[in-house]
GROMACS .gro file of C-alpha atoms in nm:
model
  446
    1UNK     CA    1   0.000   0.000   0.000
    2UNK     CA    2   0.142   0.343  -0.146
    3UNK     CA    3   0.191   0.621   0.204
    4UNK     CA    4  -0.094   0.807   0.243
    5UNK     CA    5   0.090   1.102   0.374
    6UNK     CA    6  -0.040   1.364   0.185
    7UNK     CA    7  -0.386   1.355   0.247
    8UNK     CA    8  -0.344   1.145   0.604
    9UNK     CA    9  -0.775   1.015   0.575
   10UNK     CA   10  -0.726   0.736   0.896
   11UNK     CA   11  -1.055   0.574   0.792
   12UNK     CA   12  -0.871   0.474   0.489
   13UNK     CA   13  -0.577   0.340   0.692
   14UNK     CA   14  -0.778   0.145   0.899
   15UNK     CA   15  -0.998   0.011   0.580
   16UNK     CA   16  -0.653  -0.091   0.435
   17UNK     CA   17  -0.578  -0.306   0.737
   18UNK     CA   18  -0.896  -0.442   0.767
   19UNK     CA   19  -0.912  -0.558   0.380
   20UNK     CA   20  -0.592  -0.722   0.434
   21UNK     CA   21  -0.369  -0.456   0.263
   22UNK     CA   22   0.024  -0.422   0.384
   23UNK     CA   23   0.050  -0.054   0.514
   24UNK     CA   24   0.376   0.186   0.437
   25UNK     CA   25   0.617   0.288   0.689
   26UNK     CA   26   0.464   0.647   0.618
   27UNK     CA   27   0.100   0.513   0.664
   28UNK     CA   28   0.164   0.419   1.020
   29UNK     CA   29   0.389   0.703   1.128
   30UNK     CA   30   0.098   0.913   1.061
   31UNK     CA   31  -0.149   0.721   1.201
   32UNK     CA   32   0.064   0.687   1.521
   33UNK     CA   33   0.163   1.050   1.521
   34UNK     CA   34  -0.216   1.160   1.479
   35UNK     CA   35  -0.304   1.012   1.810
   36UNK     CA   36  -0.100   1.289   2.035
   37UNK     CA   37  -0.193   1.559   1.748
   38UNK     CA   38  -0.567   1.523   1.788
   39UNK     CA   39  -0.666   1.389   1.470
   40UNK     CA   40  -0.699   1.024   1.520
   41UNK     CA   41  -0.962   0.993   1.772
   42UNK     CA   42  -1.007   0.670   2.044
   43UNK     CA   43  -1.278   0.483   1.825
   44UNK     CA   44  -1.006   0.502   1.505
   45UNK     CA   45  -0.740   0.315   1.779
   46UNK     CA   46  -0.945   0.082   1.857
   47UNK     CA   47  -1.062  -0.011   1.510
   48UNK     CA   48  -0.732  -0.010   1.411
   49UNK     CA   49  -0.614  -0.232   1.648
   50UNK     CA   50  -0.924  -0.495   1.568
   51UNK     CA   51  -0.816  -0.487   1.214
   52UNK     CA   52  -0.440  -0.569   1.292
   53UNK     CA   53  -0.602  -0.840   1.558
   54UNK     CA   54  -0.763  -1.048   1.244
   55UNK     CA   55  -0.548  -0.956   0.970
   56UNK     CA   56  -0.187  -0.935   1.145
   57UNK     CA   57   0.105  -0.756   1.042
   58UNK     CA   58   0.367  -0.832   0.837
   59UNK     CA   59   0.781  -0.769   1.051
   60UNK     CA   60   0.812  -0.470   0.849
   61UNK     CA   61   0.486  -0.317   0.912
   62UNK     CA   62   0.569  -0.456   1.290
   63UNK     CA   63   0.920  -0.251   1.319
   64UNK     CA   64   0.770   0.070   1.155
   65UNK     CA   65   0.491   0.054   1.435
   66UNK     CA   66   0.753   0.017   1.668
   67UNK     CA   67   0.929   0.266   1.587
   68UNK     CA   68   0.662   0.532   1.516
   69UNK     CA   69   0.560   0.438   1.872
   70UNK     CA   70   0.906   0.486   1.990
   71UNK     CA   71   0.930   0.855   1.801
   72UNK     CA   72   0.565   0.971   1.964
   73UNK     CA   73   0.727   1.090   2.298
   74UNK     CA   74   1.106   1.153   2.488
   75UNK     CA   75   1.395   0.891   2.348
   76UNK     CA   76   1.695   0.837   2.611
   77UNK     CA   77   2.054   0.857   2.537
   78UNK     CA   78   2.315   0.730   2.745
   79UNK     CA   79   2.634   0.878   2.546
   80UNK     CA   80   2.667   1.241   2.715
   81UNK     CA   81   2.764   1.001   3.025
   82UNK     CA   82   3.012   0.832   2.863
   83UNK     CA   83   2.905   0.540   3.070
   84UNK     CA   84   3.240   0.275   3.095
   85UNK     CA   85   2.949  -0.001   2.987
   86UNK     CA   86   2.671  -0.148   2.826
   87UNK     CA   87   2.334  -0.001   2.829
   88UNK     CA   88   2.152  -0.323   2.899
   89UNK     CA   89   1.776  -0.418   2.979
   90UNK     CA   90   1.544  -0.732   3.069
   91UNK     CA   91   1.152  -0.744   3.009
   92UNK     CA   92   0.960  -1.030   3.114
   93UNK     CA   93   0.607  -1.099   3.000
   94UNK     CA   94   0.463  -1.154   3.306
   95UNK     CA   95   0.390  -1.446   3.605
   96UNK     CA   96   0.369  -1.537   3.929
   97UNK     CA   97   0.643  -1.544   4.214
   98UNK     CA   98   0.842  -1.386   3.959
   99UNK     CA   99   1.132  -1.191   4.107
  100UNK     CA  100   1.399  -1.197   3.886
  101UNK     CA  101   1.451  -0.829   3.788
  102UNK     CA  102   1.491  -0.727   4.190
  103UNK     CA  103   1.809  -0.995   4.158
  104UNK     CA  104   1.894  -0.904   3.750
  105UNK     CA  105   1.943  -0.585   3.727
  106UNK     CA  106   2.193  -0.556   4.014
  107UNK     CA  107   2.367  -0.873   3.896
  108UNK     CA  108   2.385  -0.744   3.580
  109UNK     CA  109   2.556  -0.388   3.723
  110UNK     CA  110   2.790  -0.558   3.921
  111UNK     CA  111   2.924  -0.749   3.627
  112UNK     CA  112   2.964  -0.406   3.455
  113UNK     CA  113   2.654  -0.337   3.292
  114UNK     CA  114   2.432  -0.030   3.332
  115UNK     CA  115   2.065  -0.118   3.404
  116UNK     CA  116   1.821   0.156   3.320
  117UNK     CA  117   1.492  -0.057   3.398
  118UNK     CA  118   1.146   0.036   3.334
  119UNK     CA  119   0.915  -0.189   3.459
  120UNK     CA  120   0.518  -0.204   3.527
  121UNK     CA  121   0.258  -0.253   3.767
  122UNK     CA  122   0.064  -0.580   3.821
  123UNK     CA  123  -0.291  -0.643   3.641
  124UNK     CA  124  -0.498  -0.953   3.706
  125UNK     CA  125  -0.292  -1.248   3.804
  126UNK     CA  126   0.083  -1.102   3.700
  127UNK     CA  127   0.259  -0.943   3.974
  128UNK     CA  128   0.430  -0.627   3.898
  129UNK     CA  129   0.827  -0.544   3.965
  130UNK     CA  130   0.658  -0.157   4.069
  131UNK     CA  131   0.441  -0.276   4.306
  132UNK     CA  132   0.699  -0.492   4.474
  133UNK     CA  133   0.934  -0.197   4.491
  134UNK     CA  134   0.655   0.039   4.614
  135UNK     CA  135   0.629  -0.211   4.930
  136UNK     CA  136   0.946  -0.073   5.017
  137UNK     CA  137   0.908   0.275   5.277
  138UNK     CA  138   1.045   0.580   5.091
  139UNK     CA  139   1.096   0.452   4.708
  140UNK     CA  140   1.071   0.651   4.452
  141UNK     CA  141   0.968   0.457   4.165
  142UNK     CA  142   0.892   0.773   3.916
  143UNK     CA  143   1.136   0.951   4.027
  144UNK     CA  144   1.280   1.287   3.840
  145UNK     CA  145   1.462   1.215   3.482
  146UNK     CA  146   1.775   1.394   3.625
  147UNK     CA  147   1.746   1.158   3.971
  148UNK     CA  148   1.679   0.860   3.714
  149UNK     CA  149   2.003   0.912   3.522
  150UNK     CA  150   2.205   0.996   3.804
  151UNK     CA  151   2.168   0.655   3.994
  152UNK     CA  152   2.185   0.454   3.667
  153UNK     CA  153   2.554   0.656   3.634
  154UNK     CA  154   2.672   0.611   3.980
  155UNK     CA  155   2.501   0.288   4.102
  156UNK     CA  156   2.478   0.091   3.778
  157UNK     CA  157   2.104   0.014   3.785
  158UNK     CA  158   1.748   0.144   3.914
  159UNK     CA  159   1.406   0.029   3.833
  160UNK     CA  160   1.123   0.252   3.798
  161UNK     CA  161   0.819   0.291   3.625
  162UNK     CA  162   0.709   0.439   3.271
  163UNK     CA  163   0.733   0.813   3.266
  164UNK     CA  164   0.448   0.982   3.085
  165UNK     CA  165   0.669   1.129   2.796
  166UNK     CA  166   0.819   0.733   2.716
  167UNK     CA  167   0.642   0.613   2.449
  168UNK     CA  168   0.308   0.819   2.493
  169UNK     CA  169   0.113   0.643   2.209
  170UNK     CA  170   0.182   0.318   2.365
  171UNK     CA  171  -0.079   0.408   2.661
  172UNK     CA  172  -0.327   0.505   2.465
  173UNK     CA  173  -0.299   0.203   2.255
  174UNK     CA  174  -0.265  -0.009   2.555
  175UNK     CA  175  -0.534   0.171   2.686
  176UNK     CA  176  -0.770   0.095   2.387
  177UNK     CA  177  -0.672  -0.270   2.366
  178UNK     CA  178  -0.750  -0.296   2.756
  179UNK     CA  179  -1.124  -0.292   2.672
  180UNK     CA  180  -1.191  -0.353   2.332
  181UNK     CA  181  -1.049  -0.772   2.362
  182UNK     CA  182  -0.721  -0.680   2.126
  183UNK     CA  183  -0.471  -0.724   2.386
  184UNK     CA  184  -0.352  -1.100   2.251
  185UNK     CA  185  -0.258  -0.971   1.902
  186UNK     CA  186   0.087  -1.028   1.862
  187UNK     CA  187   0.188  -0.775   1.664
  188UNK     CA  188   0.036  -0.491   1.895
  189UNK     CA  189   0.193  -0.679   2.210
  190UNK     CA  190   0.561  -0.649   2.001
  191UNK     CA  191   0.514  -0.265   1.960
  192UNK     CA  192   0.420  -0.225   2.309
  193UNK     CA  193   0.684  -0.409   2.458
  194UNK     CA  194   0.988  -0.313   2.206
  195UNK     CA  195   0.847   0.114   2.191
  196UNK     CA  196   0.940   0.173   2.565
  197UNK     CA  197   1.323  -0.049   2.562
  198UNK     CA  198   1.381   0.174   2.233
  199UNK     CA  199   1.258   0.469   2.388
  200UNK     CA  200   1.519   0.340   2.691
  201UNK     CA  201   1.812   0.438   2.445
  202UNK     CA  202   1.955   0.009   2.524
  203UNK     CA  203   2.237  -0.186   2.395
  204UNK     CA  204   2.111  -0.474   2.409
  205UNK     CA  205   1.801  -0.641   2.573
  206UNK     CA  206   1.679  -0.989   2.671
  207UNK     CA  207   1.318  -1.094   2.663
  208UNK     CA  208   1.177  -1.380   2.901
  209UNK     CA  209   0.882  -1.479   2.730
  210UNK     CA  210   0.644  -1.698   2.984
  211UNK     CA  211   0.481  -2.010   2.858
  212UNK     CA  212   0.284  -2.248   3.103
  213UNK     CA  213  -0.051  -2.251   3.291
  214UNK     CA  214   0.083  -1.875   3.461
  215UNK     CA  215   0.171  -1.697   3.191
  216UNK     CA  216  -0.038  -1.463   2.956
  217UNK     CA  217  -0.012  -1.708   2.632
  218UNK     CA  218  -0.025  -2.028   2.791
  219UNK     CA  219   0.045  -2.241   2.487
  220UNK     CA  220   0.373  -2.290   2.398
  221UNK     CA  221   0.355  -2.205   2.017
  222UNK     CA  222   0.167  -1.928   2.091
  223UNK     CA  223   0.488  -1.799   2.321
  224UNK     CA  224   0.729  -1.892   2.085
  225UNK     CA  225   0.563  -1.672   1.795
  226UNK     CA  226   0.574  -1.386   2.062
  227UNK     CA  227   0.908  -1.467   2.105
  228UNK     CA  228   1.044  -1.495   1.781
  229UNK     CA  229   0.820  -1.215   1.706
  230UNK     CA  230   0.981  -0.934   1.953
  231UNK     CA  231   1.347  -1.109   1.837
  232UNK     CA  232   1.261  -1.011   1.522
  233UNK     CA  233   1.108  -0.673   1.539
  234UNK     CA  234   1.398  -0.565   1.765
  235UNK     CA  235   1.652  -0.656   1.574
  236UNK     CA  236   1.501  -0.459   1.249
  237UNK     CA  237   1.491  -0.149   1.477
  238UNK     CA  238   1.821  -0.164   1.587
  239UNK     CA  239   1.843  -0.320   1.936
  240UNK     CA  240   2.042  -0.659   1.978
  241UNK     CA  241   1.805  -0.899   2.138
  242UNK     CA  242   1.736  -1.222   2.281
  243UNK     CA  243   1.422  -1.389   2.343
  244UNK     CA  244   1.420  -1.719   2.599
  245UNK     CA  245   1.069  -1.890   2.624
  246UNK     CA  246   1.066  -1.997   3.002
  247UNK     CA  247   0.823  -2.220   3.180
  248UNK     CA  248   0.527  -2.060   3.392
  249UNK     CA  249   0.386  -2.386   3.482
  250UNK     CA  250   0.429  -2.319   3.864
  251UNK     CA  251   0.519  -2.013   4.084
  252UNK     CA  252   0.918  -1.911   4.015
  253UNK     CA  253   0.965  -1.869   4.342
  254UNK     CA  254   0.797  -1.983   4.680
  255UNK     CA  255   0.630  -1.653   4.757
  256UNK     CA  256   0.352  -1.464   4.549
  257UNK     CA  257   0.303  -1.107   4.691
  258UNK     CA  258   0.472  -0.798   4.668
  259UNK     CA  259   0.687  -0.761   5.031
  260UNK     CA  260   0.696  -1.091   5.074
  261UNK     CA  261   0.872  -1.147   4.679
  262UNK     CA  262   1.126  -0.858   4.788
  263UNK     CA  263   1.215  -1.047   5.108
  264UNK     CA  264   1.312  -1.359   4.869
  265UNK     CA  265   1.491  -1.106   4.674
  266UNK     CA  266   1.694  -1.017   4.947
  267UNK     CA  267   1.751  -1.338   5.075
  268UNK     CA  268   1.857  -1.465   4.709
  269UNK     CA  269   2.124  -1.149   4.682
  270UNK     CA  270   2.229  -1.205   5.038
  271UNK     CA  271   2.327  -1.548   5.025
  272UNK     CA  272   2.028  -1.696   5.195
  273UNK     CA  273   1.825  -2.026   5.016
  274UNK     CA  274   1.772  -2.015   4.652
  275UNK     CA  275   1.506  -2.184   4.488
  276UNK     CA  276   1.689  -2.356   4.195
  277UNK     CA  277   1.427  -2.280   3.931
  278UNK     CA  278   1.439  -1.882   4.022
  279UNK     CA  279   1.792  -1.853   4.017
  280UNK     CA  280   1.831  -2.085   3.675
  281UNK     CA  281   1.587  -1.843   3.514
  282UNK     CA  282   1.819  -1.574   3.636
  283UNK     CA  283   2.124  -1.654   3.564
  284UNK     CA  284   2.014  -1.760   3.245
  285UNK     CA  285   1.839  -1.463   3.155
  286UNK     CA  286   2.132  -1.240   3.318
  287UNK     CA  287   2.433  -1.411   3.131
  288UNK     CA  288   2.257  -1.368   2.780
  289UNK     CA  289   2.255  -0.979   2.885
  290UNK     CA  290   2.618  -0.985   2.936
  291UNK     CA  291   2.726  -1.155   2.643
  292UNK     CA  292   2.486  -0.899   2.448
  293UNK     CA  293   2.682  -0.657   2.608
  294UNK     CA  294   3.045  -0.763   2.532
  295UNK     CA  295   3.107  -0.806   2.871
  296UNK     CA  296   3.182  -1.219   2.821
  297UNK     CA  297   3.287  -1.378   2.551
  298UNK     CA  298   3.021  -1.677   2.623
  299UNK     CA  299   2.726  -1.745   2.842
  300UNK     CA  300   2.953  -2.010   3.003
  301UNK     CA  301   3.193  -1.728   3.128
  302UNK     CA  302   2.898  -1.521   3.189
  303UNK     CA  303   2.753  -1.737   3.456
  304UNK     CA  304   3.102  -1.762   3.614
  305UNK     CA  305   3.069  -1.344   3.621
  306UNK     CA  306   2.752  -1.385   3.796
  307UNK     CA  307   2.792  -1.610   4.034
  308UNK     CA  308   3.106  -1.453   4.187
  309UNK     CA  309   2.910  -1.105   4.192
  310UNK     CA  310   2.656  -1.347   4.399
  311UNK     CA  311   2.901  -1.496   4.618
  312UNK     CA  312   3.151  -1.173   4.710
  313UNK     CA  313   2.843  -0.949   4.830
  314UNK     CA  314   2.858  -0.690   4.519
  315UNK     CA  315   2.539  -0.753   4.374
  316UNK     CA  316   2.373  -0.726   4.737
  317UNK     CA  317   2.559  -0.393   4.798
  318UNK     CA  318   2.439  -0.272   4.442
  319UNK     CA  319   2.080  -0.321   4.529
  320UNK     CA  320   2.071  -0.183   4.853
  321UNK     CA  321   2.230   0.151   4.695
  322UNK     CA  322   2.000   0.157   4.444
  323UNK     CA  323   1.770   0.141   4.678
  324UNK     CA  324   1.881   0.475   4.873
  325UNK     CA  325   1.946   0.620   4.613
  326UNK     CA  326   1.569   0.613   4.521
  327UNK     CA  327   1.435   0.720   4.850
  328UNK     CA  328   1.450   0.378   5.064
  329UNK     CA  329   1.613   0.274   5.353
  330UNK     CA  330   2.028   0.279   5.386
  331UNK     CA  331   1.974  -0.032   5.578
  332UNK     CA  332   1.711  -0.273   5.418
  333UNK     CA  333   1.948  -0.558   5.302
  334UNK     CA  334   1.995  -0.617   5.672
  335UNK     CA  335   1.729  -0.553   5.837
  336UNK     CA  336   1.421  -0.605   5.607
  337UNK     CA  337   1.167  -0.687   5.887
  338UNK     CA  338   1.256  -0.351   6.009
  339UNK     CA  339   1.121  -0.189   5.705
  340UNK     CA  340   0.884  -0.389   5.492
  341UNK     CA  341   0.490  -0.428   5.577
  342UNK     CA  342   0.385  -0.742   5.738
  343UNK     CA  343  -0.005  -0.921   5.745
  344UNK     CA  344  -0.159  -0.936   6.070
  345UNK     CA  345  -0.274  -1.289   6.004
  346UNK     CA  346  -0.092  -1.642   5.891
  347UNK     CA  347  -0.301  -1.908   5.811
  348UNK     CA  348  -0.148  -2.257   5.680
  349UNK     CA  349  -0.375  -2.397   5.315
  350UNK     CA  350  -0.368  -2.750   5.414
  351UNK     CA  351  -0.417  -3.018   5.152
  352UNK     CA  352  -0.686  -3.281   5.229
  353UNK     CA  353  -0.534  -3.526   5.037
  354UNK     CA  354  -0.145  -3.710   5.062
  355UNK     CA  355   0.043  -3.737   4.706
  356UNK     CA  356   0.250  -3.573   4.466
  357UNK     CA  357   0.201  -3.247   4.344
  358UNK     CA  358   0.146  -3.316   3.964
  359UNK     CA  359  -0.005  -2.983   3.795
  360UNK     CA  360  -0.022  -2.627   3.917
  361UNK     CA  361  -0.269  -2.404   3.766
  362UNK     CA  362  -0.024  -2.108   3.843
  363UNK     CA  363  -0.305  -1.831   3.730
  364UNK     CA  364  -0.515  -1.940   4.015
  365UNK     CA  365  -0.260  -1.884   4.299
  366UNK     CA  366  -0.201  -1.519   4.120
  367UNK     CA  367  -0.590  -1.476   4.160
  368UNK     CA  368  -0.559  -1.567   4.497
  369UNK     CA  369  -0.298  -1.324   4.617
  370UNK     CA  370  -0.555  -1.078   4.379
  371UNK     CA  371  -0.828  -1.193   4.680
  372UNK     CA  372  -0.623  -1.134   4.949
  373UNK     CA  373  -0.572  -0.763   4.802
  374UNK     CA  374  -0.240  -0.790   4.670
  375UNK     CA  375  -0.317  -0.758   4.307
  376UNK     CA  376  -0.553  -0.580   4.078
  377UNK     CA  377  -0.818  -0.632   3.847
  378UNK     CA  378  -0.793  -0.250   3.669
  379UNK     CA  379  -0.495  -0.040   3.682
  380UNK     CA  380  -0.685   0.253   3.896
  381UNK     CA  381  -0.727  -0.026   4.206
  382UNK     CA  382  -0.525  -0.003   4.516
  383UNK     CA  383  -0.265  -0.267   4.653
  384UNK     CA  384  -0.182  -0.439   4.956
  385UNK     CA  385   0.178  -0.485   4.983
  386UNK     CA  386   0.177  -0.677   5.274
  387UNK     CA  387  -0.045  -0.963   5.179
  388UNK     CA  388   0.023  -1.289   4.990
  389UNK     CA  389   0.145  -1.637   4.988
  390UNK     CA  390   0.512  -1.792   5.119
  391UNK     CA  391   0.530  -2.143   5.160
  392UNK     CA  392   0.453  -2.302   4.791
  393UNK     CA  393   0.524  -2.639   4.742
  394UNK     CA  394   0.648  -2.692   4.441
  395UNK     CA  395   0.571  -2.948   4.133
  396UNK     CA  396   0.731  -3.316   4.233
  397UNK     CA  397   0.697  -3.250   4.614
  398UNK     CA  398   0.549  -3.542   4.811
  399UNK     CA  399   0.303  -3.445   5.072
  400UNK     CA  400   0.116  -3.598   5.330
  401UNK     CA  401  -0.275  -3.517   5.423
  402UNK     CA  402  -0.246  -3.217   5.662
  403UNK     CA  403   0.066  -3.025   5.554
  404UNK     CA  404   0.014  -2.713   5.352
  405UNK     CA  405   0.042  -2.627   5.015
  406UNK     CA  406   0.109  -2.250   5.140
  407UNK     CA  407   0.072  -2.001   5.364
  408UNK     CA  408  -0.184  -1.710   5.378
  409UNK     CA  409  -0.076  -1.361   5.484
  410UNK     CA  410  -0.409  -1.148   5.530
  411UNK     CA  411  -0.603  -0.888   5.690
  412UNK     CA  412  -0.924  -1.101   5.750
  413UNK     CA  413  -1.094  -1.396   5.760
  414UNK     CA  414  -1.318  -1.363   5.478
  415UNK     CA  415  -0.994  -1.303   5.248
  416UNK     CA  416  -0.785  -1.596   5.336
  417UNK     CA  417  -1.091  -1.811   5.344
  418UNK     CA  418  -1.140  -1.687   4.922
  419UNK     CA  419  -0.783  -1.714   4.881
  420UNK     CA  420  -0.745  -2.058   5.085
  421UNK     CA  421  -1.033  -2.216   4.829
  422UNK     CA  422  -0.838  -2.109   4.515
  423UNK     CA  423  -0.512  -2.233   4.645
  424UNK     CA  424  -0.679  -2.578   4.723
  425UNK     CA  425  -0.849  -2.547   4.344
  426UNK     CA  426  -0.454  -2.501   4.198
  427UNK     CA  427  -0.282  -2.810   4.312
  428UNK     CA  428  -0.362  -3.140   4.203
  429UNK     CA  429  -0.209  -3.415   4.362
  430UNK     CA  430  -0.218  -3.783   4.276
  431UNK     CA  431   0.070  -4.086   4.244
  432UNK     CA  432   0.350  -4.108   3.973
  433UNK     CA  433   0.630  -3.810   3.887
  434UNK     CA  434   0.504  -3.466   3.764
  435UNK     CA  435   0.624  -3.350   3.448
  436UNK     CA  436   0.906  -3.062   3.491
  437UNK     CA  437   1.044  -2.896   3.154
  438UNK     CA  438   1.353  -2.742   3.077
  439UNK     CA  439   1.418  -2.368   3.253
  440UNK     CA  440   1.462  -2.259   2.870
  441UNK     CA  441   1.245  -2.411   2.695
  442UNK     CA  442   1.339  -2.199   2.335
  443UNK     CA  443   1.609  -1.970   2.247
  444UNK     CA  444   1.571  -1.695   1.980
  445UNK     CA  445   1.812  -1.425   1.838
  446UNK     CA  446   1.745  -1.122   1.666
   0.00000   0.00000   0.00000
């Protein structure tokens, strides 16, 4: 289809798409750049974004989405800083007990990279890296663009949220597809995803694309087109990426809830126990970022690199500076129960049954942390921080009748007694060996 730039009609864009028609590069700037001038309204968005859910998108018409996307607000640069390092990112689709960026992105500065990560909130079963941090007293997770920059220079990382001028379009598309049942187009999810880490100004970035009974495509060919998808689209705009497709089959780590994930955080960085299936997802995810980055020669040497910034304290020191430096507590790596929000009530989920956990239906313990508060359902609700689960057994454990499958932290009965029944719903038990997959499960370059 020829640009329509000269007479910019979106009705005719959006009757292109929806016929099945391959739009220009110059067809979708203007379309995208119409939506902060004024002159496409919310209705053209959102039958726009209908027509690319049926008829799809070609990768080119993907990357010049992206990138109009990227061009609709502020783009970052890193080079006035003359940082000694990579400009390096991670962006992870979405699960539950998911705490990996807390532990990646100071990892990740400790090995020599420079983190700048922008991160969301949690909607319906997902928790959200944002509201995690925001459990912690005093941080600033939209802070000022000079306060941003400034810690990123002199600490190596910080996490905070989308600033209003990143990728504008993006929330009103995001917005649109919200209510109008376009989210789960693939090509839309790409430009959403790929707009802000260009608008970040990155050398290189690393996807972890969820797959599993947790994750927001549960099938795994529908994660692996994602995948291979954002690989794809990122690497025609510019940005050296790779995606891994990772299991969601099961929590990632043994708490779902936002203080209660930071504790594990700490306690991973620390030194404390590590679940092996969080810290393989880590490290795997962390030494494809360095490799990205020049900063090993192989992800064999890169796992070296990030152990030892595990095991000699640096990575623990970078996130607790980090962390004053965005308004929290100087003293939170050792004493966390001094600072982060505790439930007034514990109750144990017992199973009624002995045997082996064999399936998780991971979106049902998100739900239930949702139930105890500690989620949300729309973006304008409010969050508990303090609520949640610790305690998750895990696929393959053996349990007898009476022990618990987790514990509830609440504020009342009427809570925990929702949550209890949905964490009873998740697990089913039974005789034989559950079926555990790979922590990659697919690898893709862009």
């Amino acid at each position: 289809m020829s640009d329509r730039r000269s007479a910019f009609i979106p009705q005719e864009i959006i009757r292109a798409k929806r016929d099945g028609a391959t739009l220009g590069d110059g067809d979708i700037a203007t379309f995208v750049g119409g939506i902060g001038a004024g002159t496409v309204t919310e209705a053209q968005v959102a039958a726009f974004c209908m027509a690319v859910f049926f008829r799809g998108m070609t990768m080119d018409e993907r990357v010049a989405l992206t990138r109009a996307m990227t061009a609709s607000g502020r783009t970052l640069s890193w080079r006035d800083l003359d940082l000694p390092g990579p400009v390096l990112d991670k962006h992870s689709t979405g699960g539950v007990g998911d705490t990996v960026s807390l532990m990646l992105a100071p990892m990740v500065a400790a090995a020599g990279g420079f983190v700048p990560m922008i991160s969301g909130r949690g909607l319906g079963h997902t928790g959200g890296t944002l509201d995690k941090l925001e459990s912690i007293p005093g941080y600033d997770a939209t802070p000022a663009h000079d306060l941003f920059r400034r810690t990123v220079r002199e600490v190596g990382c910080a996490i905070i949220g989308q600033t209003a001028d990143l990728a504008p379009a993006d929330k009103v598309i995001y917005g649109v597809r919200d209510v109008t049942a376009t989210v789960e187009s693939v090509p839309l999810i790409t430009a959403s995803i790929l707009s802000k880490k260009l608008a970040a100004g990155l050398d290189g970035l690393v996807m972890d694309v969820k797959t599993g009974s947790g994750a927001f495509m549960p099938d795994f060919a529908g994660s692996r087109d994602l995948a291979e998808s954002i690989a794809a689209v990122a690497g025609g705009a510019g940005l050296p990426t790779v995606a891994l497709v990772t299991p969601m089959d099961q929590p990632l780590g043994p708490a779902a809830g936002n203080a209660l994930e930071v504790r594990i955080a700490i306690e991973h960085l620390a030194g404390g126990h590590r679940v092996s299936r969080l810290h393989g997802v880590t490290l795997a995810l962390g030494a494809e970022l360095l490799v990205l980055g020049k900063l090993a020669p192989d992800l064999d040497t890169a796992l070296g690199k990030l152990e030892r910034v595990l095991a000699n304290g640096r990575a623990a020191e970078i996130f607790q500076r980090m962390v004053a430096a965005l308004g929290g507590p100087h003293d939170l790596m050792e004493h966390p129960d001094k600072h982060l929000p505790r439930a007034p009530l514990v109750r144990p989920v017992a199973t009624l049954h002995a045997g082996t956990v064999l399936s998780i239906d991971t979106r049902r313990i998100g739900m239930a942390v949702v139930a105890l508060g500690g989620g949300r359902t729309r973006s304008s609700d409010p969050v508990d921080h303090a609520v949640g689960l610790t305690g998750l057994v895990a696929l393959g454990d053996s349990l007898e009748a009476g022990q618990p499958l987790a514990l509830t932290h609440g504020r009342d009965e009427a809570t925990m007694a929702a949550a209890a029944a949905m964490i009873t719903g998740a697990f089913t038990l039974g005789e034989g060996g559950a079926a555990i997959g790979a922590l990659v499960q697919a690898r893709i370059t862009g």
